[in-house]
XYZ file of C-alpha atoms in Angstrom:
768
model
C -7.960 40.783 15.573
C -11.186 38.868 16.125
C -11.550 37.081 19.498
C -14.390 35.599 21.419
C -13.125 36.507 24.874
C -13.184 40.239 25.887
C -9.891 41.736 27.188
C -11.710 43.736 29.678
C -12.978 40.377 31.602
C -11.892 40.566 35.233
C -9.391 38.204 36.225
C -11.404 35.709 38.529
C -8.650 34.557 40.967
C -10.693 31.561 42.269
C -11.543 30.329 38.874
C -7.923 30.677 38.024
C -6.810 28.764 41.036
C -9.587 26.032 40.006
C -8.059 25.781 36.559
C -4.504 25.211 38.141
C -5.657 22.473 40.309
C -7.644 20.781 37.604
C -4.594 21.043 35.434
C -2.279 19.752 37.896
C -4.576 16.646 38.572
C -4.961 16.179 34.826
C -1.187 15.975 34.346
C -0.800 13.531 37.343
C -3.454 11.396 35.903
C -1.692 11.413 32.394
C 1.771 10.688 34.268
C 0.048 7.436 35.835
C -1.009 6.571 32.120
C 2.266 7.075 30.648
C 3.868 4.922 33.332
C 1.353 1.998 32.551
C 2.011 2.701 28.822
C 5.697 2.143 29.151
C 5.394 -1.066 30.949
C 3.098 -2.398 27.939
C 5.459 -0.517 25.333
C 8.576 -2.415 26.629
C 6.863 -5.678 25.293
C 6.197 -4.358 22.006
C 8.867 -6.409 20.156
C 7.097 -9.542 21.007
C 3.712 -8.411 20.112
C 4.155 -7.359 16.573
C 4.201 -10.600 14.565
C 5.185 -11.977 11.105
C 3.041 -12.009 7.796
C -0.595 -10.864 7.742
C -1.243 -11.849 3.991
C -2.721 -15.033 4.382
C -6.375 -15.504 3.224
C -8.052 -18.292 5.113
C -10.042 -20.634 2.650
C -7.632 -19.590 -0.269
C -5.838 -22.834 -1.726
C -2.416 -21.374 -0.568
C -3.671 -21.309 2.836
C -5.240 -24.800 2.780
C -2.171 -26.064 1.312
C 0.183 -24.480 3.912
C -2.047 -26.096 6.720
C -1.816 -29.519 4.992
C 2.119 -29.248 5.251
C 1.910 -28.858 9.083
C 1.697 -32.483 9.699
C 2.796 -35.845 8.333
C 5.760 -34.893 6.433
C 9.361 -35.207 7.304
C 11.321 -31.759 7.547
C 7.944 -29.942 7.730
C 5.861 -29.027 10.637
C 4.025 -26.212 12.452
C 7.337 -24.346 11.380
C 9.424 -25.581 8.455
C 13.101 -24.601 8.561
C 15.970 -24.839 6.047
C 19.364 -25.136 7.585
C 21.797 -23.805 4.913
C 25.483 -24.617 5.555
C 28.391 -23.494 3.251
C 31.877 -24.659 3.793
C 34.701 -22.305 2.539
C 37.811 -24.584 3.137
C 36.631 -28.014 1.599
C 34.076 -29.461 -0.859
C 32.063 -32.509 -1.126
C 34.162 -35.704 -1.193
C 36.580 -34.389 1.378
C 36.357 -36.345 4.758
C 36.625 -33.055 6.336
C 33.798 -31.682 4.411
C 31.324 -34.430 5.682
C 32.572 -34.307 9.200
C 32.267 -30.684 9.237
C 28.673 -30.859 7.992
C 27.800 -33.712 10.200
C 28.883 -31.801 13.464
C 27.143 -28.538 12.301
C 24.023 -30.264 11.622
C 23.753 -32.401 14.758
C 24.490 -29.320 16.972
C 21.660 -27.358 15.592
C 19.125 -30.368 15.422
C 19.996 -30.934 19.072
C 19.376 -27.561 20.157
C 16.301 -28.253 22.431
C 15.089 -24.530 21.663
C 14.304 -25.289 17.991
C 11.944 -28.263 19.046
C 13.268 -29.916 15.888
C 10.555 -32.753 15.133
C 12.050 -34.434 12.062
C 14.808 -33.611 9.620
C 16.279 -34.719 6.389
C 19.344 -33.498 4.380
C 22.780 -34.070 3.101
C 23.992 -35.675 6.279
C 21.381 -38.502 5.918
C 23.605 -40.848 3.709
C 24.944 -41.070 0.170
C 21.712 -42.221 -1.399
C 20.182 -38.658 -0.748
C 23.152 -36.358 -0.720
C 22.890 -35.290 -4.336
C 19.415 -33.853 -3.564
C 20.695 -31.579 -0.989
C 24.140 -30.442 -2.378
C 24.550 -27.244 -4.313
C 26.266 -26.781 -7.607
C 29.350 -25.376 -5.816
C 29.997 -28.668 -3.889
C 30.321 -26.489 -0.903
C 26.651 -25.733 0.138
C 24.284 -28.140 1.661
C 20.742 -28.059 2.922
C 18.934 -29.774 5.719
C 15.067 -29.618 6.050
C 13.958 -29.344 9.688
C 10.517 -29.751 10.868
C 9.701 -27.757 14.202
C 6.970 -27.706 16.799
C 7.687 -23.980 17.137
C 4.688 -21.607 16.464
C 5.320 -18.950 13.879
C 5.128 -16.322 16.634
C 7.733 -18.414 18.825
C 9.932 -18.960 15.675
C 9.921 -15.374 14.688
C 11.204 -14.188 18.213
C 13.769 -17.223 18.650
C 15.510 -17.455 15.245
C 17.231 -14.126 15.193
C 18.704 -14.958 18.571
C 19.887 -18.470 17.390
C 20.935 -16.794 13.973
C 23.022 -14.399 16.217
C 24.834 -17.100 18.043
C 25.437 -19.138 14.791
C 27.097 -16.022 13.406
C 29.567 -15.704 16.519
C 30.394 -19.269 16.202
C 30.757 -20.592 12.835
C 32.634 -17.959 10.669
C 35.527 -18.530 12.880
C 35.553 -22.055 11.280
C 35.206 -20.663 7.776
C 31.513 -21.740 7.702
C 28.457 -19.872 6.977
C 25.386 -21.205 8.532
C 21.879 -19.769 8.209
C 18.391 -20.775 9.397
C 16.078 -19.992 6.567
C 12.351 -19.873 6.632
C 9.186 -17.461 6.327
C 9.575 -17.185 10.239
C 13.427 -16.445 9.984
C 12.561 -13.845 7.370
C 9.915 -12.143 9.591
C 12.203 -12.314 12.395
C 14.707 -10.488 10.541
C 11.995 -7.847 9.769
C 10.788 -7.223 13.207
C 14.573 -6.461 14.213
C 14.948 -4.401 11.370
C 11.834 -2.467 12.181
C 13.192 -1.670 15.493
C 16.602 -0.624 14.163
C 14.826 1.323 11.388
C 12.726 3.144 14.058
C 15.942 4.245 16.013
C 17.485 5.205 12.893
C 14.526 7.359 11.800
C 14.234 9.080 15.076
C 17.762 9.870 14.978
C 17.295 11.471 11.635
C 13.964 12.998 12.470
C 14.158 14.524 15.912
C 16.936 16.998 15.456
C 14.859 18.304 12.328
C 11.659 18.363 14.332
C 13.261 20.316 16.747
C 14.871 23.037 14.322
C 11.645 23.424 12.647
C 9.508 23.902 15.845
C 11.788 26.176 17.150
C 11.532 28.254 13.737
C 7.732 28.092 13.994
C 7.468 28.756 17.888
C 10.568 30.968 18.332
C 10.349 29.146 21.931
C 12.029 26.522 23.488
C 9.283 25.841 25.960
C 6.519 25.499 23.273
C 8.882 23.086 21.340
C 9.179 21.081 24.523
C 5.638 20.584 24.984
C 4.884 19.677 21.485
C 7.318 16.944 21.980
C 6.227 16.008 25.248
C 2.913 15.570 24.245
C 3.627 13.676 21.222
C 5.772 11.253 23.220
C 3.055 10.456 25.453
C 0.613 9.668 22.421
C 3.026 7.236 21.073
C 3.985 5.603 24.394
C 0.484 5.139 25.311
C -0.530 3.865 21.960
C 2.105 1.324 22.053
C 1.217 0.051 25.630
C -2.435 -0.137 24.315
C -1.574 -1.944 20.956
C 0.367 -4.507 23.249
C -2.773 -5.430 25.261
C -4.814 -5.392 22.062
C -2.014 -7.705 20.448
C -2.812 -10.513 23.000
C -6.220 -10.878 21.188
C -5.775 -9.683 17.541
C -2.670 -10.311 15.429
C -0.645 -7.251 14.871
C 1.944 -6.923 11.926
C 5.416 -6.135 12.492
C 5.100 -3.037 10.133
C 2.669 -1.549 12.582
C 5.396 -0.380 14.756
C 6.833 1.921 12.225
C 3.669 2.957 11.141
C 2.258 4.005 14.471
C 5.565 5.805 15.486
C 5.718 7.426 11.982
C 2.024 8.773 12.088
C 2.131 9.486 15.547
C 5.017 11.783 15.253
C 3.593 13.791 12.202
C 0.067 13.909 13.365
C 0.231 14.729 17.040
C 3.218 17.272 16.419
C 1.070 19.013 13.728
C -2.005 19.056 15.924
C 0.029 20.437 18.973
C 1.510 23.210 16.496
C -2.215 24.265 15.665
C -3.209 24.495 19.322
C 0.362 25.961 20.784
C 0.473 28.492 17.995
C -3.042 29.770 18.568
C -2.478 30.027 22.269
C 0.694 31.970 21.806
C -1.200 34.479 19.481
C -3.965 35.011 21.840
C -1.400 35.893 24.656
C 0.389 38.217 21.924
C -3.100 39.869 21.425
C -2.899 40.911 25.333
C -5.347 38.219 26.680
C -4.846 36.359 30.127
C -3.708 32.552 29.821
C -7.244 31.545 30.649
C -8.944 33.779 28.328
C -6.384 32.652 25.580
C -6.863 28.916 26.525
C -10.730 29.624 26.261
C -10.289 30.779 22.830
C -8.014 28.126 21.930
C -10.251 25.455 23.074
C -13.029 26.885 20.731
C -10.790 27.241 17.574
C -7.870 25.305 17.285
C -8.841 22.249 19.432
C -12.129 22.128 18.029
C -10.452 21.978 14.505
C -7.987 19.245 15.677
C -10.780 17.098 17.044
C -12.780 17.491 13.640
C -9.432 16.556 11.868
C -8.579 13.689 13.928
C -12.122 12.157 13.652
C -11.889 12.313 10.068
C -8.613 10.536 9.919
C -9.992 7.705 12.242
C -13.279 7.578 10.195
C -11.417 7.273 6.993
C -8.927 4.775 8.315
C -11.616 2.499 9.716
C -12.856 2.194 6.243
C -9.754 -0.101 5.755
C -11.332 -2.634 8.009
C -13.388 -3.676 5.120
C -10.274 -5.150 3.611
C -10.262 -8.594 5.222
C -6.456 -8.965 5.212
C -4.593 -9.005 8.727
C -1.808 -6.800 7.295
C -4.206 -4.126 6.277
C -6.409 -4.294 9.215
C -3.392 -4.217 11.545
C -1.940 -1.089 10.017
C -5.458 0.588 10.248
C -5.942 -0.193 13.857
C -2.548 1.119 14.783
C -3.224 4.371 12.864
C -6.572 4.799 14.556
C -5.242 4.163 17.820
C -2.430 6.822 17.561
C -4.694 9.390 16.134
C -7.320 8.953 18.561
C -4.653 9.154 21.343
C -3.090 12.333 19.677
C -6.562 13.822 20.079
C -6.866 12.956 23.493
C -3.527 14.181 24.671
C -4.224 17.407 22.620
C -7.688 17.906 24.126
C -6.794 16.911 27.715
C -2.987 16.961 28.402
C -1.919 19.787 26.370
C -4.460 22.494 27.638
C -3.403 21.342 31.142
C 0.118 22.041 30.358
C -0.618 25.370 28.707
C -2.654 26.166 31.786
C 0.191 25.613 33.947
C 2.783 27.308 31.856
C 0.683 30.626 30.893
C 3.077 33.035 29.564
C 6.073 30.841 30.427
C 5.121 28.981 26.935
C 7.323 31.742 25.462
C 10.345 30.952 27.761
C 13.650 30.572 25.808
C 12.598 33.188 23.176
C 14.671 32.858 20.002
C 15.497 36.169 18.393
C 14.072 36.603 15.042
C 11.471 38.506 12.829
C 8.991 40.097 15.292
C 5.910 38.515 14.917
C 2.742 40.453 14.078
C -0.837 39.823 15.404
C -3.121 38.487 12.769
C -4.580 41.355 10.778
C -7.479 40.521 8.451
C -7.383 44.215 7.079
C -3.857 43.773 5.487
C -3.055 43.082 2.047
C -3.195 39.597 0.577
C 0.138 37.823 -0.544
C 1.404 37.926 -3.977
C 0.714 34.280 -4.656
C -2.818 34.865 -3.170
C -3.315 37.755 -5.749
C -2.075 35.650 -8.724
C -4.043 32.643 -7.866
C -7.352 34.547 -7.613
C -6.789 36.861 -10.404
C -5.716 34.032 -12.889
C -7.720 31.105 -11.802
C -7.774 29.175 -15.238
C -4.294 29.653 -16.050
C -3.391 28.256 -12.457
C -5.653 25.329 -12.847
C -4.419 24.472 -16.375
C -0.781 24.441 -15.231
C -1.489 22.733 -11.802
C -3.623 19.985 -13.027
C -1.467 19.321 -15.998
C 1.568 19.047 -13.691
C -0.162 16.474 -11.546
C -1.697 14.768 -14.483
C 1.806 14.298 -15.931
C 3.216 13.114 -12.776
C 0.438 10.548 -12.383
C 0.890 9.005 -15.953
C 3.467 6.383 -14.467
C 0.749 5.321 -11.862
C -1.012 3.466 -14.606
C 2.138 0.859 -14.730
C 1.597 0.542 -10.775
C 2.516 -3.042 -9.720
C 2.031 -4.397 -6.321
C 2.859 -7.559 -4.570
C 3.895 -9.034 -1.082
C 7.528 -8.645 -0.003
C 9.917 -11.338 -0.680
C 13.748 -11.884 1.019
C 14.855 -9.285 -1.142
C 13.579 -6.471 1.153
C 15.937 -7.811 4.005
C 19.311 -6.040 4.504
C 21.723 -7.633 2.192
C 24.450 -7.781 5.060
C 21.850 -9.910 7.246
C 22.832 -13.540 7.603
C 19.399 -14.573 6.506
C 19.474 -12.718 3.246
C 22.818 -13.914 2.618
C 21.670 -17.561 3.240
C 18.892 -17.135 0.669
C 21.419 -15.702 -1.874
C 23.854 -18.557 -1.562
C 20.724 -20.973 -2.163
C 19.792 -18.824 -5.189
C 23.356 -18.938 -6.662
C 23.957 -22.574 -5.717
C 20.544 -24.339 -6.349
C 18.340 -21.867 -7.932
C 16.458 -18.595 -7.403
C 13.140 -20.381 -7.413
C 14.534 -22.900 -4.548
C 14.277 -19.818 -2.285
C 10.162 -19.992 -2.326
C 8.928 -22.546 -4.783
C 5.586 -22.871 -6.221
C 3.843 -25.797 -4.366
C 1.493 -28.403 -5.946
C -0.045 -30.740 -3.376
C -1.805 -34.056 -4.633
C -4.140 -35.671 -2.412
C -5.875 -39.035 -2.431
C -8.425 -40.080 0.322
C -7.890 -43.660 -0.616
C -4.168 -43.512 -0.854
C -1.783 -42.267 -3.551
C -1.157 -45.774 -4.543
C -4.790 -45.918 -6.018
C -3.900 -42.918 -8.357
C -3.292 -43.740 -12.088
C 0.546 -43.380 -12.464
C 0.330 -42.094 -16.116
C -2.053 -39.070 -14.923
C 0.365 -37.910 -12.239
C 3.331 -38.372 -14.485
C 1.385 -36.274 -17.233
C 0.741 -33.579 -14.829
C 4.238 -33.394 -13.740
C 5.692 -33.084 -17.373
C 3.023 -30.562 -18.492
C 4.386 -28.377 -15.522
C 7.928 -29.031 -16.742
C 7.351 -27.552 -19.886
C 5.730 -24.551 -18.667
C 8.155 -21.596 -19.909
C 10.120 -20.351 -16.996
C 10.071 -23.625 -14.888
C 13.656 -24.736 -14.381
C 12.703 -28.053 -12.495
C 9.818 -29.790 -10.769
C 11.233 -31.221 -7.622
C 9.473 -34.548 -6.709
C 10.152 -38.339 -5.545
C 8.736 -39.761 -8.507
C 12.158 -40.567 -10.117
C 13.234 -42.369 -7.146
C 9.904 -44.141 -6.837
C 10.291 -45.224 -10.294
C 13.648 -46.472 -9.714
C 12.079 -48.760 -7.021
C 9.200 -49.796 -8.881
C 9.134 -48.831 -12.488
C 5.599 -50.393 -13.288
C 3.794 -48.671 -10.396
C 5.844 -45.831 -8.754
C 2.965 -44.741 -6.596
C 2.762 -47.935 -5.040
C 5.829 -47.302 -2.966
C 4.019 -44.447 -1.193
C 1.958 -47.232 0.775
C 3.313 -47.301 4.339
C 3.955 -50.924 4.627
C 5.971 -50.771 1.633
C 7.905 -47.667 2.823
C 8.775 -49.316 5.847
C 10.911 -51.649 3.983
C 13.285 -49.064 2.484
C 16.645 -47.958 3.957
C 16.128 -45.092 6.421
C 17.535 -42.451 4.369
C 15.109 -43.238 1.612
C 12.257 -43.386 3.992
C 13.275 -39.795 5.197
C 13.958 -38.591 1.688
C 10.523 -39.842 0.383
C 8.800 -38.467 3.708
C 9.765 -35.042 2.620
C 7.492 -35.053 -0.401
C 4.959 -37.824 1.040
C 3.133 -37.859 4.218
C 3.162 -40.583 6.750
C -0.243 -41.885 5.626
C 0.557 -42.169 2.044
C -2.356 -40.132 0.728
C -0.480 -36.766 -0.040
C 2.315 -36.044 -2.472
C 4.142 -32.769 -2.765
C 5.643 -31.344 -6.038
C 7.810 -28.132 -5.870
C 7.984 -26.191 -9.025
C 11.291 -24.048 -9.436
C 11.453 -21.124 -11.432
C 14.153 -18.965 -12.739
C 13.071 -15.565 -10.845
C 12.196 -14.383 -7.358
C 8.721 -15.363 -5.842
C 7.430 -11.681 -6.178
C 8.542 -11.361 -9.944
C 6.133 -10.850 -12.616
C 7.771 -13.860 -14.337
C 6.854 -16.123 -11.426
C 3.465 -14.827 -11.220
C 2.794 -15.825 -14.791
C 4.267 -19.389 -14.170
C 1.815 -19.622 -11.291
C -1.049 -18.858 -13.431
C 0.097 -21.333 -15.883
C 0.471 -24.200 -13.231
C -3.021 -23.376 -12.231
C -4.416 -23.771 -15.612
C -2.473 -27.132 -16.094
C -3.704 -28.614 -12.868
C -7.356 -27.292 -13.652
C -7.242 -28.954 -17.160
C -5.612 -32.192 -16.049
C -7.546 -34.835 -14.635
C -6.377 -37.259 -11.708
C -8.849 -39.714 -10.997
C -9.800 -40.095 -7.198
C -7.382 -37.296 -6.384
C -7.375 -33.495 -5.710
C -4.948 -30.808 -6.426
C -4.124 -27.676 -4.671
C -1.505 -25.164 -5.822
C 0.223 -22.773 -3.009
C 3.393 -21.228 -1.926
C 4.755 -17.629 -1.339
C 3.795 -16.508 -4.828
C 0.180 -17.943 -4.605
C -0.356 -16.283 -1.179
C 0.877 -12.992 -2.435
C -1.621 -13.276 -5.568
C -4.541 -14.282 -3.185
C -3.842 -11.055 -0.856
C -3.522 -8.852 -4.026
C -6.992 -10.207 -5.011
C -8.444 -9.871 -1.729
C -7.169 -6.204 -1.721
C -8.348 -5.507 -5.437
C -12.002 -6.822 -4.462
C -12.385 -4.835 -1.061
C -10.576 -1.427 -2.039
C -13.194 0.059 -4.361
C -15.833 -0.255 -1.558
C -13.451 0.900 1.138
C -12.419 3.916 -1.048
C -16.114 4.685 -1.869
C -17.133 4.859 1.702
C -14.123 6.852 2.581
C -15.005 9.468 -0.198
C -18.760 9.479 0.863
C -17.753 10.009 4.618
C -15.361 12.855 3.999
C -17.529 14.378 1.315
C -20.623 14.322 3.700
C -18.383 15.700 6.648
C -17.039 18.382 4.418
C -20.621 19.208 3.049
C -22.233 19.699 6.243
C -19.300 21.478 7.987
C -19.070 24.305 5.269
C -22.917 24.101 3.982
C -21.641 23.682 0.615
C -22.025 20.877 -2.062
C -19.147 22.227 -4.362
C -16.386 22.176 -1.865
C -16.508 18.516 -0.984
C -16.509 17.823 -4.949
C -13.419 19.944 -5.489
C -11.790 18.474 -2.436
C -12.378 14.982 -3.626
C -11.085 15.841 -7.146
C -7.965 17.500 -5.788
C -7.129 14.658 -3.371
C -7.535 12.175 -6.124
C -4.981 14.207 -8.249
C -2.373 14.355 -5.742
C -2.767 10.807 -4.742
C -2.294 9.928 -8.368
C 0.828 12.179 -8.866
C 2.216 10.589 -5.746
C 1.599 7.113 -7.384
C 3.277 8.119 -10.214
C 6.656 9.409 -8.459
C 6.551 6.145 -6.670
C 6.413 4.027 -9.768
C 9.210 6.110 -11.258
C 11.318 5.720 -8.003
C 10.634 2.127 -6.522
C 9.536 0.253 -9.880
C 11.735 2.164 -12.665
C 14.501 3.140 -10.198
C 14.902 6.640 -11.203
C 16.980 8.081 -8.573
C 16.690 5.124 -6.106
C 20.444 4.710 -5.770
C 21.037 8.088 -5.218
C 18.378 8.346 -2.395
C 19.597 5.035 -1.029
C 16.248 3.205 -1.853
C 15.852 -0.408 -3.167
C 13.853 -0.539 -6.454
C 12.374 -4.108 -6.698
C 10.208 -3.592 -9.387
C 6.977 -3.403 -7.546
C 5.447 -1.622 -4.571
C 4.398 -3.560 -1.581
C 0.800 -4.143 -1.957
C -0.277 -2.547 1.460
C 1.488 0.812 0.809
C -0.877 2.153 -1.905
C -4.028 1.343 0.253
C -2.539 2.924 3.356
C -1.540 5.957 1.396
C -4.784 6.505 -0.289
C -6.523 6.528 3.203
C -3.776 8.681 4.812
C -3.238 11.326 2.074
C -7.060 11.660 1.679
C -7.444 12.094 5.447
C -4.539 14.468 5.846
C -5.492 16.369 2.895
C -8.831 16.957 4.179
C -7.037 18.405 7.204
C -5.506 20.965 5.437
C -8.665 21.691 3.506
C -10.636 22.356 6.631
C -7.995 24.850 7.947
C -8.106 26.554 4.594
C -11.734 26.575 3.724
C -12.765 27.539 7.190
C -10.708 30.831 7.130
C -11.958 31.440 3.625
C -15.559 31.014 4.725
C -15.230 33.321 7.795
C -13.849 35.870 5.479
C -16.699 35.768 3.040
C -19.185 35.587 5.874
C -17.653 38.827 7.282
C -18.658 40.772 4.064
C -15.768 40.165 1.683
C -16.305 39.328 -1.948
C -15.617 35.791 -3.001
C -12.089 36.439 -4.360
C -11.077 38.762 -1.594
C -12.128 36.229 0.944
C -9.831 33.567 -0.809
C -6.946 35.901 -1.054
C -7.167 36.998 2.519
C -7.885 33.326 3.822
C -4.896 31.897 1.765
C -2.654 34.531 3.097
C -3.523 33.961 6.635
C -3.312 30.190 6.706
C -0.383 29.661 4.156
C 2.170 29.876 6.789
C 0.420 27.467 9.154
C -0.291 24.921 6.484
C 3.360 25.341 5.119
C 4.731 25.042 8.664
C 2.588 21.879 9.423
C 3.202 20.208 6.099
C 7.169 20.782 6.625
C 6.817 18.836 9.975
C 4.946 16.052 8.174
C 7.511 15.921 5.343
C 10.433 15.806 7.761
C 8.913 12.924 9.841
C 7.892 10.898 6.900
C 10.983 11.602 4.796
C 13.104 10.306 7.883
C 11.323 7.049 7.710
C 11.858 6.667 4.244
C 15.523 6.309 4.912
C 15.222 3.288 7.066
C 16.383 -0.021 5.749
C 12.961 -1.491 5.616
C 11.648 -1.264 1.960
C 7.900 -1.324 2.831
C 8.513 1.592 5.218
C 10.826 3.158 2.915
C 8.051 3.278 0.364
C 5.211 4.566 2.839
C 7.487 7.191 4.231
C 8.395 8.567 0.881
C 4.841 8.248 -0.661
C 3.704 10.196 2.401
C 6.303 12.879 2.333
C 5.877 13.491 -1.493
C 1.981 13.486 -1.081
C 1.886 15.942 1.832
C 4.389 18.111 -0.179
C 2.279 18.139 -3.218
C -1.056 18.584 -1.530
C 0.126 21.393 0.772
C 1.906 23.345 -1.902
C 0.192 22.761 -5.549
C -3.071 21.484 -4.080
C -4.050 23.729 -1.196
C -1.911 26.621 -1.944
C -2.802 27.072 -5.887
C -5.289 24.618 -7.197
C -8.165 24.784 -4.394
C -8.013 28.745 -4.091
C -8.012 29.000 -7.963
C -11.117 26.416 -8.245
C -12.966 28.480 -5.517
C -12.259 31.899 -7.448
C -13.516 30.257 -10.723
C -16.893 29.326 -9.013
C -17.302 32.084 -7.011
C -20.487 32.549 -4.939
C -21.624 29.038 -6.032
C -19.037 27.459 -3.832
C -21.200 28.245 -0.909
C -24.539 27.121 -2.362
C -26.417 24.937 0.068
C -30.064 23.691 -0.254
C -32.581 26.220 1.532
C -29.629 28.520 2.751
C -31.266 31.396 1.019
C -28.063 33.239 1.203
C -28.304 33.883 4.954
C -24.702 32.530 5.587
C -23.449 35.422 3.512
C -24.266 37.882 6.333
C -23.423 35.967 9.264
C -20.726 37.072 11.351
C -18.146 34.304 11.876
C -18.514 32.924 15.624
C -15.286 31.044 15.729
C -11.954 31.677 13.902
C -9.764 28.904 12.391
C -6.384 28.447 13.297
C -4.098 30.984 11.758
C -0.288 31.325 11.477
């Protein structure tokens, strides 16, 4: 066993005492940091917010801002109060009484800050517009002065109270809005996190016990991982005061923190155990561990952090928020593994093996032993291995050509939640498109009454004729009944004031109080994220571009438009982010190993494994293969941030395994073995470690794939599949086979003159 520290070094008592004192101080300092992190992490639910798909400057963003003032039932926050009476129907006196009591109670709730409202209870003149086909379901539009962040925190609490009060009256009551939707997601994120931890932690403990054969080592890994996650969440709470953080960040940070930090601690603690087993003192073992395992972990963590930082090139809050969270938890994992973990190992010394679990006697590393059977097959038949491996991954990647991404809609919410059920009732009794209509806003600086009525009517008729449009909701029919010759003249404020109050309020839902903005709502026969609705949106945009309205301008927006804008933003920025990521990783690998071919092989293999992962995700989440069996929700599309995050994370994590494998192979080659012998022995030594680390990752990510939050399901599943493919097919088979095929050329470097061939390795890579 090659080591840097001599066994015969005398035990310097003063030096050891100094190490112990410094370690105690280090642990104490981290204890204070953890306490501070815990106080911040306690506020984590109020830090992570909704949305993150808005593109400032996009028409959908501009339209949403326009609707925040001047309209009835629309404000900074716009809510829809949905009430279903299971005892009575419209026309019954009790039905109207119960509706009035319910609406009045909710409108008068001061917490909701209702500024205006219009709906079924405003009079017979408008009731038909707010009554569902079942004659039991009514809608009331509420404008609220709540900010989005306030609403997303408050609405789940209010909904919980409604759920406790109204079902006993045989009424179903739900407050619906984008903020209510994201409030549900925030709560589901916390609940899903607890569920994932319940699944993952027992499995993690079992795997660590099998790898360490020690209770103490297992506890140490769990402690440092917990510290990394808690402190990271505390830091993100502070950052969240200045930078908007997506609600999905909580799960992503915890998931990556568990996977990455446990892996890093595994590399370090295993090496420390091996050095102790080799007869070295704890101080000597730690010195060697710092030079090898800790050094490798730092290189690995910095690679992930740099790669994830490339995602800041995507100007989308959801992407940048997730990237920031991942970078933060990876950097914190590095800090605890570089500073806290060595201090704990110093204090424990040989007690790191306390609670020894009986099992196969562990051998010290023997580089002169025979390579494993798999290593011999891979190095003796590289062409066959490459053809079979690449063919398999290529076949799995074929469905990736059909990858469809979009922003989430209400279908990702648990079907048992009141908000989801409220949306379902709206879809059933009004139309699916009513849950998130396409919005068309006509603006006239000089007033809507100055616009040509025939041009506005023609625009509405052309939109109505689009295939997939079920209805265009607008006040035009009602205005035509009041003034058949010039319907738009009714929008003038002085004329509107002459109308009955109920009609004024109903008109104010679509026409602002200044009479210079008119809203049309286009209802489709499918959900807002569907391909059908996206096609309808494109057709609506084409119609508005081709239709002239003198003295007026037209904006098209809504949830579907917002999703398309964010998709376009990702599509524009992703190639540059991906290119920068590949270049950075390639350069790091090239200079680390003094090789030009190794980075090229790594990039090609990474792309293969990512492509295969995408293909499997399409099979499961788009085509529904096995989704029901696994308990997943197949919506026909992938959440648009998931492939981006997967690409960055899988590239980074795959590079980790590449570094661990290639470092050992290079060491064997530099020590005098032939290229194929070096590959076989390097693979034999590192395979158990890479397999163990990958198993931990798969356990963690797989556990998160069983949460009830669809985007996190997809991300966890994708990471678990990607890590499994990379650690088995790619690192254990394809990379060694490719290196065997190119032979000495793998180590060619300009001006190297072959000197590296005769260098003795100065450091050893982490070994199993």
